[in-house]
Structure formats: C-alpha cells, structure tokens
PDB file of C-alpha atoms in Angstrom:
ATOM      1  CA  MET A   1    -109.056 -36.403 -65.783  1.00  0.00           C
ATOM      2  CA  ALA A   2    -105.613 -37.875 -66.984  1.00  0.00           C
ATOM      3  CA  ARG A   3    -104.282 -36.067 -69.850  1.00  0.00           C
ATOM      4  CA  THR A   4    -104.242 -38.633 -73.054  1.00  0.00           C
ATOM      5  CA  LYS A   5    -104.178 -37.807 -76.881  1.00  0.00           C
ATOM      6  CA  ARG A   6    -107.849 -37.811 -77.939  1.00  0.00           C
ATOM      7  CA  ARG A   7    -109.306 -35.332 -79.180  1.00  0.00           C
ATOM      8  CA  GLY A   8    -111.542 -34.239 -77.276  1.00  0.00           C
ATOM      9  CA  PHE A   9    -115.939 -35.333 -75.714  1.00  0.00           C
ATOM     10  CA  ALA A  10    -118.613 -34.131 -78.552  1.00  0.00           C
ATOM     11  CA  ILE A  11    -122.229 -33.556 -77.340  1.00  0.00           C
ATOM     12  CA  VAL A  12    -123.881 -35.062 -80.457  1.00  0.00           C
ATOM     13  CA  GLY A  13    -127.477 -34.152 -78.953  1.00  0.00           C
ATOM     14  CA  MET A  14    -129.111 -31.644 -76.074  1.00  0.00           C
ATOM     15  CA  ALA A  15    -132.662 -31.391 -74.805  1.00  0.00           C
ATOM     16  CA  CYS A  16    -134.097 -29.456 -71.737  1.00  0.00           C
ATOM     17  CA  ARG A  17    -136.900 -28.555 -69.999  1.00  0.00           C
ATOM     18  CA  PHE A  18    -136.489 -24.951 -68.252  1.00  0.00           C
ATOM     19  CA  PRO A  19    -139.089 -22.242 -67.355  1.00  0.00           C
ATOM     20  CA  ASP A  20    -139.964 -20.812 -70.316  1.00  0.00           C
ATOM     21  CA  ALA A  21    -137.946 -23.036 -72.507  1.00  0.00           C
ATOM     22  CA  ASP A  22    -138.554 -26.636 -73.384  1.00  0.00           C
ATOM     23  CA  ASP A  23    -135.250 -27.221 -76.052  1.00  0.00           C
ATOM     24  CA  PRO A  24    -132.381 -25.803 -76.194  1.00  0.00           C
ATOM     25  CA  GLU A  25    -133.172 -23.485 -78.841  1.00  0.00           C
ATOM     26  CA  SER A  26    -136.121 -21.354 -77.239  1.00  0.00           C
ATOM     27  CA  TYR A  27    -133.390 -21.225 -73.852  1.00  0.00           C
ATOM     28  CA  TRP A  28    -131.009 -20.034 -76.033  1.00  0.00           C
ATOM     29  CA  ALA A  29    -133.491 -17.524 -77.096  1.00  0.00           C
ATOM     30  CA  ASN A  30    -134.353 -16.374 -74.046  1.00  0.00           C
ATOM     31  CA  LEU A  31    -130.592 -16.081 -73.092  1.00  0.00           C
ATOM     32  CA  LEU A  32    -129.928 -13.173 -76.436  1.00  0.00           C
ATOM     33  CA  ALA A  33    -133.236 -11.266 -74.973  1.00  0.00           C
ATOM     34  CA  GLY A  34    -132.137 -11.307 -71.594  1.00  0.00           C
ATOM     35  CA  ARG A  35    -135.801 -12.610 -70.963  1.00  0.00           C
ATOM     36  CA  GLU A  36    -136.434 -12.918 -66.850  1.00  0.00           C
ATOM     37  CA  SER A  37    -138.410 -16.565 -66.183  1.00  0.00           C
ATOM     38  CA  ILE A  38    -138.944 -15.483 -62.479  1.00  0.00           C
ATOM     39  CA  ARG A  39    -142.767 -14.969 -62.153  1.00  0.00           C
ATOM     40  CA  PRO A  40    -144.261 -13.610 -59.369  1.00  0.00           C
ATOM     41  CA  VAL A  41    -147.207 -15.805 -56.975  1.00  0.00           C
ATOM     42  CA  SER A  42    -150.016 -14.092 -56.110  1.00  0.00           C
ATOM     43  CA  ASP A  43    -151.726 -15.687 -53.014  1.00  0.00           C
ATOM     44  CA  THR A  44    -154.746 -17.773 -54.348  1.00  0.00           C
ATOM     45  CA  VAL A  45    -152.071 -19.527 -56.340  1.00  0.00           C
ATOM     46  CA  LEU A  46    -149.981 -20.225 -53.478  1.00  0.00           C
ATOM     47  CA  ARG A  47    -152.934 -20.866 -51.323  1.00  0.00           C
ATOM     48  CA  GLU A  48    -153.790 -23.690 -53.949  1.00  0.00           C
ATOM     49  CA  GLY A  49    -150.101 -25.264 -54.056  1.00  0.00           C
ATOM     50  CA  GLY A  50    -150.933 -26.126 -50.099  1.00  0.00           C
ATOM     51  CA  VAL A  51    -148.638 -22.909 -48.805  1.00  0.00           C
ATOM     52  CA  ALA A  52    -149.804 -22.501 -45.203  1.00  0.00           C
ATOM     53  CA  ALA A  53    -151.215 -18.872 -43.830  1.00  0.00           C
ATOM     54  CA  THR A  54    -148.501 -18.788 -41.529  1.00  0.00           C
ATOM     55  CA  LEU A  55    -146.028 -18.435 -44.325  1.00  0.00           C
ATOM     56  CA  LEU A  56    -148.283 -16.435 -46.501  1.00  0.00           C
ATOM     57  CA  SER A  57    -148.249 -13.223 -43.921  1.00  0.00           C
ATOM     58  CA  HIS A  58    -144.258 -14.195 -42.780  1.00  0.00           C
ATOM     59  CA  THR A  59    -142.874 -10.326 -43.131  1.00  0.00           C
ATOM     60  CA  ARG A  60    -139.592 -12.245 -44.960  1.00  0.00           C
ATOM     61  CA  TYR A  61    -141.654 -14.682 -47.374  1.00  0.00           C
ATOM     62  CA  ARG A  62    -141.092 -13.701 -50.351  1.00  0.00           C
ATOM     63  CA  LYS A  63    -143.423 -14.735 -53.285  1.00  0.00           C
ATOM     64  CA  PHE A  64    -141.484 -15.748 -56.049  1.00  0.00           C
ATOM     65  CA  ALA A  65    -140.840 -18.406 -58.374  1.00  0.00           C
ATOM     66  CA  SER A  66    -139.370 -20.019 -61.547  1.00  0.00           C
ATOM     67  CA  ALA A  67    -141.199 -22.980 -61.970  1.00  0.00           C
ATOM     68  CA  LEU A  68    -141.660 -25.553 -64.931  1.00  0.00           C
ATOM     69  CA  THR A  69    -145.067 -26.019 -66.818  1.00  0.00           C
ATOM     70  CA  ASP A  70    -146.808 -29.559 -67.712  1.00  0.00           C
ATOM     71  CA  ILE A  71    -144.728 -31.346 -65.039  1.00  0.00           C
ATOM     72  CA  ASP A  72    -147.791 -33.276 -64.426  1.00  0.00           C
ATOM     73  CA  LEU A  73    -147.745 -34.789 -68.332  1.00  0.00           C
ATOM     74  CA  PHE A  74    -146.296 -37.913 -69.332  1.00  0.00           C
ATOM     75  CA  ASP A  75    -146.318 -40.431 -72.170  1.00  0.00           C
ATOM     76  CA  ALA A  76    -146.470 -43.271 -70.315  1.00  0.00           C
ATOM     77  CA  GLU A  77    -147.205 -45.724 -73.364  1.00  0.00           C
ATOM     78  CA  THR A  78    -144.037 -44.849 -75.475  1.00  0.00           C
ATOM     79  CA  PHE A  79    -142.056 -45.914 -72.227  1.00  0.00           C
ATOM     80  CA  GLY A  80    -143.471 -49.464 -71.474  1.00  0.00           C
ATOM     81  CA  TYR A  81    -145.136 -47.686 -67.945  1.00  0.00           C
ATOM     82  CA  SER A  82    -148.086 -49.059 -66.717  1.00  0.00           C
ATOM     83  CA  PRO A  83    -150.225 -46.317 -65.333  1.00  0.00           C
ATOM     84  CA  ALA A  84    -149.623 -47.469 -61.774  1.00  0.00           C
ATOM     85  CA  GLU A  85    -146.206 -46.873 -62.325  1.00  0.00           C
ATOM     86  CA  ALA A  86    -146.214 -43.708 -64.291  1.00  0.00           C
ATOM     87  CA  VAL A  87    -147.894 -42.119 -61.186  1.00  0.00           C
ATOM     88  CA  ALA A  88    -145.383 -43.795 -58.779  1.00  0.00           C
ATOM     89  CA  ALA A  89    -143.153 -42.143 -61.003  1.00  0.00           C
ATOM     90  CA  SER A  90    -141.576 -38.518 -60.069  1.00  0.00           C
ATOM     91  CA  PRO A  91    -141.824 -35.218 -62.240  1.00  0.00           C
ATOM     92  CA  GLN A  92    -138.102 -35.723 -61.960  1.00  0.00           C
ATOM     93  CA  HIS A  93    -137.946 -39.603 -63.532  1.00  0.00           C
ATOM     94  CA  ARG A  94    -140.692 -38.827 -65.998  1.00  0.00           C
ATOM     95  CA  LEU A  95    -139.430 -35.140 -67.574  1.00  0.00           C
ATOM     96  CA  PHE A  96    -135.222 -36.564 -66.836  1.00  0.00           C
ATOM     97  CA  LEU A  97    -136.434 -40.070 -69.120  1.00  0.00           C
ATOM     98  CA  GLU A  98    -138.200 -37.487 -72.073  1.00  0.00           C
ATOM     99  CA  THR A  99    -135.267 -35.177 -72.213  1.00  0.00           C
ATOM    100  CA  CYS A 100    -133.018 -38.449 -72.802  1.00  0.00           C
ATOM    101  CA  TRP A 101    -135.027 -39.973 -75.512  1.00  0.00           C
ATOM    102  CA  GLU A 102    -134.611 -36.424 -77.103  1.00  0.00           C
ATOM    103  CA  ALA A 103    -131.144 -35.220 -77.042  1.00  0.00           C
ATOM    104  CA  LEU A 104    -130.949 -39.142 -78.272  1.00  0.00           C
ATOM    105  CA  GLU A 105    -133.285 -38.035 -81.449  1.00  0.00           C
ATOM    106  CA  ASP A 106    -131.451 -34.656 -81.915  1.00  0.00           C
ATOM    107  CA  GLY A 107    -128.712 -36.269 -82.686  1.00  0.00           C
ATOM    108  CA  GLY A 108    -130.234 -38.344 -84.719  1.00  0.00           C
ATOM    109  CA  TYR A 109    -130.186 -41.851 -82.926  1.00  0.00           C
ATOM    110  CA  THR A 110    -133.171 -44.153 -81.801  1.00  0.00           C
ATOM    111  CA  PRO A 111    -132.158 -46.116 -78.521  1.00  0.00           C
ATOM    112  CA  GLU A 112    -131.808 -49.056 -80.436  1.00  0.00           C
ATOM    113  CA  GLY A 113    -130.046 -47.280 -83.407  1.00  0.00           C
ATOM    114  CA  ALA A 114    -127.672 -45.899 -80.375  1.00  0.00           C
ATOM    115  CA  GLU A 115    -127.105 -49.403 -79.056  1.00  0.00           C
ATOM    116  CA  ALA A 116    -126.119 -50.537 -82.553  1.00  0.00           C
ATOM    117  CA  VAL A 117    -122.804 -48.032 -82.580  1.00  0.00           C
ATOM    118  CA  GLY A 118    -122.036 -49.667 -79.438  1.00  0.00           C
ATOM    119  CA  PRO A 119    -123.012 -49.390 -75.393  1.00  0.00           C
ATOM    120  CA  VAL A 120    -124.435 -46.109 -74.149  1.00  0.00           C
ATOM    121  CA  GLY A 121    -124.153 -45.322 -70.738  1.00  0.00           C
ATOM    122  CA  VAL A 122    -126.474 -43.149 -68.527  1.00  0.00           C
ATOM    123  CA  TRP A 123    -124.716 -40.516 -65.995  1.00  0.00           C
ATOM    124  CA  ALA A 124    -127.595 -38.149 -64.122  1.00  0.00           C
ATOM    125  CA  GLY A 125    -128.533 -36.453 -60.383  1.00  0.00           C
ATOM    126  CA  GLU A 126    -131.232 -35.027 -58.898  1.00  0.00           C
ATOM    127  CA  SER A 127    -132.254 -32.757 -56.206  1.00  0.00           C
ATOM    128  CA  PRO A 128    -134.436 -34.508 -53.312  1.00  0.00           C
ATOM    129  CA  SER A 129    -138.105 -35.026 -54.051  1.00  0.00           C
ATOM    130  CA  ASN A 130    -140.821 -34.406 -52.003  1.00  0.00           C
ATOM    131  CA  TYR A 131    -143.020 -35.885 -54.708  1.00  0.00           C
ATOM    132  CA  ALA A 132    -143.793 -39.265 -53.001  1.00  0.00           C
ATOM    133  CA  ARG A 133    -145.048 -36.918 -49.513  1.00  0.00           C
ATOM    134  CA  HIS A 134    -146.381 -34.302 -51.623  1.00  0.00           C
ATOM    135  CA  ALA A 135    -148.565 -36.407 -53.815  1.00  0.00           C
ATOM    136  CA  LEU A 136    -148.481 -40.190 -52.909  1.00  0.00           C
ATOM    137  CA  TYR A 137    -148.789 -40.140 -49.263  1.00  0.00           C
ATOM    138  CA  THR A 138    -150.626 -37.144 -47.844  1.00  0.00           C
ATOM    139  CA  HIS A 139    -153.607 -39.070 -46.302  1.00  0.00           C
ATOM    140  CA  SER A 140    -151.769 -42.081 -44.455  1.00  0.00           C
ATOM    141  CA  GLU A 141    -148.061 -43.340 -43.419  1.00  0.00           C
ATOM    142  CA  ARG A 142    -146.802 -46.701 -45.297  1.00  0.00           C
ATOM    143  CA  GLY A 143    -145.330 -49.414 -44.235  1.00  0.00           C
ATOM    144  CA  ILE A 144    -142.466 -51.201 -46.830  1.00  0.00           C
ATOM    145  CA  ASP A 145    -144.392 -53.106 -49.700  1.00  0.00           C
ATOM    146  CA  ALA A 146    -144.378 -53.545 -53.186  1.00  0.00           C
ATOM    147  CA  GLU A 147    -146.022 -50.237 -53.514  1.00  0.00           C
ATOM    148  CA  TYR A 148    -143.452 -48.989 -51.540  1.00  0.00           C
ATOM    149  CA  LEU A 149    -140.950 -50.113 -53.217  1.00  0.00           C
ATOM    150  CA  GLN A 150    -142.312 -48.621 -56.806  1.00  0.00           C
ATOM    151  CA  HIS A 151    -142.496 -45.569 -55.493  1.00  0.00           C
ATOM    152  CA  LEU A 152    -139.031 -46.006 -54.360  1.00  0.00           C
ATOM    153  CA  ILE A 153    -137.558 -46.905 -57.853  1.00  0.00           C
ATOM    154  CA  GLY A 154    -139.730 -44.273 -59.485  1.00  0.00           C
ATOM    155  CA  GLY A 155    -138.786 -41.794 -57.220  1.00  0.00           C
ATOM    156  CA  ASP A 156    -135.849 -42.163 -55.446  1.00  0.00           C
ATOM    157  CA  ARG A 157    -132.147 -40.201 -56.940  1.00  0.00           C
ATOM    158  CA  ASP A 158    -130.046 -43.887 -56.659  1.00  0.00           C
ATOM    159  CA  TYR A 159    -132.647 -45.136 -59.574  1.00  0.00           C
ATOM    160  CA  LEU A 160    -132.870 -42.424 -61.659  1.00  0.00           C
ATOM    161  CA  ALA A 161    -129.660 -43.304 -64.035  1.00  0.00           C
ATOM    162  CA  SER A 162    -130.752 -47.150 -64.127  1.00  0.00           C
ATOM    163  CA  ALA A 163    -134.234 -46.352 -64.718  1.00  0.00           C
ATOM    164  CA  VAL A 164    -133.639 -44.603 -67.851  1.00  0.00           C
ATOM    165  CA  SER A 165    -131.066 -47.604 -69.181  1.00  0.00           C
ATOM    166  CA  TYR A 166    -134.200 -50.129 -68.418  1.00  0.00           C
ATOM    167  CA  ARG A 167    -136.452 -48.366 -69.972  1.00  0.00           C
ATOM    168  CA  LEU A 168    -134.457 -47.440 -73.250  1.00  0.00           C
ATOM    169  CA  GLY A 169    -132.935 -50.337 -73.729  1.00  0.00           C
ATOM    170  CA  LEU A 170    -129.576 -48.963 -73.281  1.00  0.00           C
ATOM    171  CA  THR A 171    -126.242 -51.217 -72.153  1.00  0.00           C
ATOM    172  CA  GLY A 172    -123.574 -49.454 -70.969  1.00  0.00           C
ATOM    173  CA  PRO A 173    -122.782 -48.207 -67.424  1.00  0.00           C
ATOM    174  CA  SER A 174    -125.918 -46.169 -65.029  1.00  0.00           C
ATOM    175  CA  LEU A 175    -124.127 -44.120 -62.750  1.00  0.00           C
ATOM    176  CA  ALA A 176    -126.322 -41.899 -60.291  1.00  0.00           C
ATOM    177  CA  ILE A 177    -123.970 -38.691 -59.659  1.00  0.00           C
ATOM    178  CA  GLN A 178    -125.013 -36.454 -56.495  1.00  0.00           C
ATOM    179  CA  THR A 179    -122.344 -33.609 -55.763  1.00  0.00           C
ATOM    180  CA  ALA A 180    -125.354 -30.555 -54.927  1.00  0.00           C
ATOM    181  CA  CYS A 181    -125.883 -27.548 -57.195  1.00  0.00           C
ATOM    182  CA  SER A 182    -122.318 -29.381 -59.598  1.00  0.00           C
ATOM    183  CA  THR A 183    -124.278 -32.222 -59.683  1.00  0.00           C
ATOM    184  CA  SER A 184    -124.885 -32.449 -63.520  1.00  0.00           C
ATOM    185  CA  LEU A 185    -121.204 -30.774 -64.613  1.00  0.00           C
ATOM    186  CA  VAL A 186    -119.654 -33.979 -62.687  1.00  0.00           C
ATOM    187  CA  ALA A 187    -122.444 -36.419 -64.208  1.00  0.00           C
ATOM    188  CA  VAL A 188    -120.819 -34.956 -68.079  1.00  0.00           C
ATOM    189  CA  LEU A 189    -116.635 -34.997 -66.385  1.00  0.00           C
ATOM    190  CA  ALA A 190    -117.627 -38.893 -65.141  1.00  0.00           C
ATOM    191  CA  ALA A 191    -119.357 -39.844 -68.471  1.00  0.00           C
ATOM    192  CA  CYS A 192    -116.228 -38.161 -70.802  1.00  0.00           C
ATOM    193  CA  ASP A 193    -114.274 -40.612 -67.936  1.00  0.00           C
ATOM    194  CA  ALA A 194    -116.192 -43.091 -69.272  1.00  0.00           C
ATOM    195  CA  LEU A 195    -115.808 -42.738 -73.163  1.00  0.00           C
ATOM    196  CA  ALA A 196    -112.192 -42.116 -72.385  1.00  0.00           C
ATOM    197  CA  THR A 197    -111.772 -45.282 -71.108  1.00  0.00           C
ATOM    198  CA  GLY A 198    -114.029 -47.436 -73.561  1.00  0.00           C
ATOM    199  CA  SER A 199    -116.480 -48.296 -71.162  1.00  0.00           C
ATOM    200  CA  CYS A 200    -118.873 -47.240 -73.546  1.00  0.00           C
ATOM    201  CA  ALA A 201    -119.561 -45.967 -77.646  1.00  0.00           C
ATOM    202  CA  MET A 202    -121.959 -42.818 -76.463  1.00  0.00           C
ATOM    203  CA  ALA A 203    -123.132 -41.722 -73.075  1.00  0.00           C
ATOM    204  CA  LEU A 204    -126.214 -40.008 -71.802  1.00  0.00           C
ATOM    205  CA  ALA A 205    -125.558 -37.224 -68.707  1.00  0.00           C
ATOM    206  CA  GLY A 206    -127.479 -35.181 -67.180  1.00  0.00           C
ATOM    207  CA  GLY A 207    -129.698 -33.977 -64.197  1.00  0.00           C
ATOM    208  CA  ALA A 208    -133.536 -32.796 -63.025  1.00  0.00           C
ATOM    209  CA  THR A 209    -134.563 -30.560 -60.435  1.00  0.00           C
ATOM    210  CA  VAL A 210    -138.944 -30.026 -60.220  1.00  0.00           C
ATOM    211  CA  ARG A 211    -139.643 -28.081 -57.229  1.00  0.00           C
ATOM    212  CA  LEU A 212    -143.184 -28.993 -55.500  1.00  0.00           C
ATOM    213  CA  PRO A 213    -145.291 -27.342 -55.097  1.00  0.00           C
ATOM    214  CA  PRO A 214    -143.891 -25.711 -58.279  1.00  0.00           C
ATOM    215  CA  ARG A 215    -145.144 -22.250 -57.873  1.00  0.00           C
ATOM    216  CA  ALA A 216    -143.763 -21.509 -54.285  1.00  0.00           C
ATOM    217  CA  GLY A 217    -141.943 -18.898 -52.654  1.00  0.00           C
ATOM    218  CA  TYR A 218    -138.896 -18.557 -49.997  1.00  0.00           C
ATOM    219  CA  LEU A 219    -138.258 -16.952 -46.578  1.00  0.00           C
ATOM    220  CA  TYR A 220    -135.429 -15.063 -46.816  1.00  0.00           C
ATOM    221  CA  GLN A 221    -132.630 -13.902 -44.703  1.00  0.00           C
ATOM    222  CA  ASP A 222    -130.097 -11.134 -44.238  1.00  0.00           C
ATOM    223  CA  GLY A 223    -126.456 -12.545 -45.626  1.00  0.00           C
ATOM    224  CA  GLY A 224    -128.300 -15.528 -46.827  1.00  0.00           C
ATOM    225  CA  ILE A 225    -128.142 -16.988 -50.145  1.00  0.00           C
ATOM    226  CA  PHE A 226    -131.625 -15.492 -51.409  1.00  0.00           C
ATOM    227  CA  SER A 227    -132.995 -12.754 -53.157  1.00  0.00           C
ATOM    228  CA  ASP A 228    -134.771  -9.726 -51.725  1.00  0.00           C
ATOM    229  CA  ASP A 229    -136.570  -8.455 -54.482  1.00  0.00           C
ATOM    230  CA  GLY A 230    -136.912 -12.214 -56.319  1.00  0.00           C
ATOM    231  CA  HIS A 231    -134.563 -11.263 -59.316  1.00  0.00           C
ATOM    232  CA  CYS A 232    -131.305 -12.980 -59.786  1.00  0.00           C
ATOM    233  CA  ARG A 233    -128.398 -11.578 -61.557  1.00  0.00           C
ATOM    234  CA  PRO A 234    -125.437 -12.823 -61.574  1.00  0.00           C
ATOM    235  CA  PHE A 235    -121.929 -11.369 -62.521  1.00  0.00           C
ATOM    236  CA  ASP A 236    -124.033  -7.546 -62.372  1.00  0.00           C
ATOM    237  CA  ALA A 237    -122.712  -5.366 -59.321  1.00  0.00           C
ATOM    238  CA  ARG A 238    -126.271  -5.693 -58.259  1.00  0.00           C
ATOM    239  CA  ALA A 239    -126.141  -9.215 -57.372  1.00  0.00           C
ATOM    240  CA  GLY A 240    -128.336  -9.662 -54.021  1.00  0.00           C
ATOM    241  CA  GLY A 241    -128.800 -13.487 -54.082  1.00  0.00           C
ATOM    242  CA  THR A 242    -130.551 -16.587 -56.130  1.00  0.00           C
ATOM    243  CA  VAL A 243    -133.896 -17.809 -56.517  1.00  0.00           C
ATOM    244  CA  PHE A 244    -133.806 -21.782 -56.528  1.00  0.00           C
ATOM    245  CA  GLY A 245    -136.576 -22.638 -59.714  1.00  0.00           C
ATOM    246  CA  SER A 246    -137.039 -25.965 -61.440  1.00  0.00           C
ATOM    247  CA  GLY A 247    -135.089 -27.286 -64.475  1.00  0.00           C
ATOM    248  CA  VAL A 248    -134.328 -30.617 -66.416  1.00  0.00           C
ATOM    249  CA  GLY A 249    -131.174 -30.996 -68.671  1.00  0.00           C
ATOM    250  CA  THR A 250    -129.616 -33.947 -71.088  1.00  0.00           C
ATOM    251  CA  VAL A 251    -126.755 -34.157 -73.138  1.00  0.00           C
ATOM    252  CA  LEU A 252    -125.606 -37.078 -75.520  1.00  0.00           C
ATOM    253  CA  LEU A 253    -121.766 -37.277 -75.363  1.00  0.00           C
ATOM    254  CA  LYS A 254    -119.656 -38.731 -77.670  1.00  0.00           C
ATOM    255  CA  ARG A 255    -115.583 -39.275 -78.409  1.00  0.00           C
ATOM    256  CA  VAL A 256    -114.552 -36.220 -81.045  1.00  0.00           C
ATOM    257  CA  GLU A 257    -113.325 -38.803 -83.440  1.00  0.00           C
ATOM    258  CA  ASP A 258    -116.188 -41.567 -83.536  1.00  0.00           C
ATOM    259  CA  ALA A 259    -118.520 -38.435 -83.867  1.00  0.00           C
ATOM    260  CA  VAL A 260    -116.923 -36.655 -87.257  1.00  0.00           C
ATOM    261  CA  ALA A 261    -116.261 -40.230 -88.213  1.00  0.00           C
ATOM    262  CA  ASP A 262    -120.261 -41.428 -88.142  1.00  0.00           C
ATOM    263  CA  GLY A 263    -121.152 -37.829 -89.461  1.00  0.00           C
ATOM    264  CA  ASP A 264    -122.652 -36.223 -86.372  1.00  0.00           C
ATOM    265  CA  PRO A 265    -123.856 -32.779 -85.318  1.00  0.00           C
ATOM    266  CA  ILE A 266    -121.547 -31.494 -83.062  1.00  0.00           C
ATOM    267  CA  HIS A 267    -123.156 -28.646 -80.832  1.00  0.00           C
ATOM    268  CA  ALA A 268    -120.053 -28.189 -78.673  1.00  0.00           C
ATOM    269  CA  VAL A 269    -116.814 -29.917 -77.872  1.00  0.00           C
ATOM    270  CA  ILE A 270    -115.626 -30.942 -74.352  1.00  0.00           C
ATOM    271  CA  LEU A 271    -111.662 -30.791 -73.775  1.00  0.00           C
ATOM    272  CA  GLY A 272    -111.094 -31.241 -70.294  1.00  0.00           C
ATOM    273  CA  GLY A 273    -112.517 -31.069 -66.971  1.00  0.00           C
ATOM    274  CA  ALA A 274    -111.202 -31.435 -63.343  1.00  0.00           C
ATOM    275  CA  VAL A 275    -113.546 -32.278 -59.665  1.00  0.00           C
ATOM    276  CA  ASN A 276    -112.246 -30.777 -56.524  1.00  0.00           C
ATOM    277  CA  ASN A 277    -113.681 -31.250 -53.473  1.00  0.00           C
ATOM    278  CA  ASP A 278    -116.735 -28.473 -53.386  1.00  0.00           C
TER     279      ASP A 278
END
C-alpha cells in the first residue's frame, strides 16, 4: 500500500457467522472463555450427511467437524429473491449477503443511507462450493440453460460481490478476490486501497466458507496439515494440525477522517497492509 498522509481506515461495522457464534460479541466471548467449537460427529450423523461407509470404516478417517447451524434458513423476501432464486443461491452467497446487511446495520446504516453518503463497494471471496452438486444436481446432469445460469449466478465465486451490490442497491466497485487462505484479508486490503483512491465512500469486505455436508470428517495423513486428534492448538507447543470448518465474516470500512466527522462507531483502525505472493 502506498505511503500517504491518510490516517488509516476505520472498521465501523462488523458481522459474522461462526460455529457457536452468530455475532462478533458471541465470538469474542468464546475466545475469552477458551471455548472450542470443534465437535466429534457420530456415525449416524455422518451417514445422514452422505459420508460413504468405506470412509466411516477407514482407519485414518477422523470424525470431527466445526459446523454452522441453520445454513438452510434465509430471509429471501427481504432481499427480493423469488423462491426459485433462493433455492438456486448457495449458503455461502446467502449468509454473506446477510452479514453484509448486518455489518451496515452495525455501523448505523441502511443500504440506502450508506449510498446517500457515497458509493459503497464490495470486495469478497468464498471457498469452492459444492452446493449445486450436493443439493441441486444430485439426480441428473444439466446442460447450459436459463436455470443453470441462475444457479451459476447464485453460487459461483465470481458473482459473490456483485450479487451483494445488486441485491442491496450499492453502486461502488464489486470485486471477487481469491487468494486461497488469505482471501478475506486481501479483500480488506483491496477495499482500503479503493477507499484511499476515492473509488468509494464505504466498503464491505469479507469472505465465506460453508462446508457441505456441514458435519463431515476428514482423512488424516502423517505430516499433513490435518489434526490427528480433532483439536486445533494455534501458537501452542502441542499444535498438531488444523480442522477445516465453516464461517462467514464481513467488515464495513470507511476512511478514519470520514468516520470521525460522521460520528460513526469505530471498532478498530487499519493503519496499513501489504500483499506478497503467498
């Protein structure tokens, strides 16, 4: 990021969906309490989720998951979705849209009120989604038709940011960001760069991962990145690997001087950042 005289970028709104936490306050309380949100998963639940019997009996299959709840729920009418459009939209798209709305609310804005201040941009990324294959195309293969294209718009990562802008009536830049595990952080930095250049007055930035089936295990391998015992211990001498889970998070960003002038709540200030090739 170029060095300038700007004072930084304020996080004026936040929203999230994490295991055992549907808002930032609950997530912070879980961190303070040292609460672990990885759970063992029974064979019954795994079978109901479609996990193959050969995996269940595999000696290296670890039956742990960190899952979101209520991923099948969506207030479609609020966002102008028809029933068919709501079905076509993946949980990652639905939940990210909801957290964008909530991040605006946390900052004291409606989408219309935010746009009255100036253009609002969206920078976002998501994990590869198997929603269409898992929930929509389980019984047949489809060709390219209008319904297929609707599923593409409602579930493909290229449309995550632009779908939010369309549904909320936001007129700033909409960019899909994909840098693997650093996606959300790079989205935030890209949003800050746009704020610095005046491309928008406010920016929503974040990412989404919703695993399907929501409660499924993984194959452990010696020397790999997965945890052998289903625990994740970052910055600990006993650290032995990670457990992939689901989560969605969004922040609402504004130039610090604008946030102060407008009397916005300021959760934190970003003073700078950088991106390398990994």
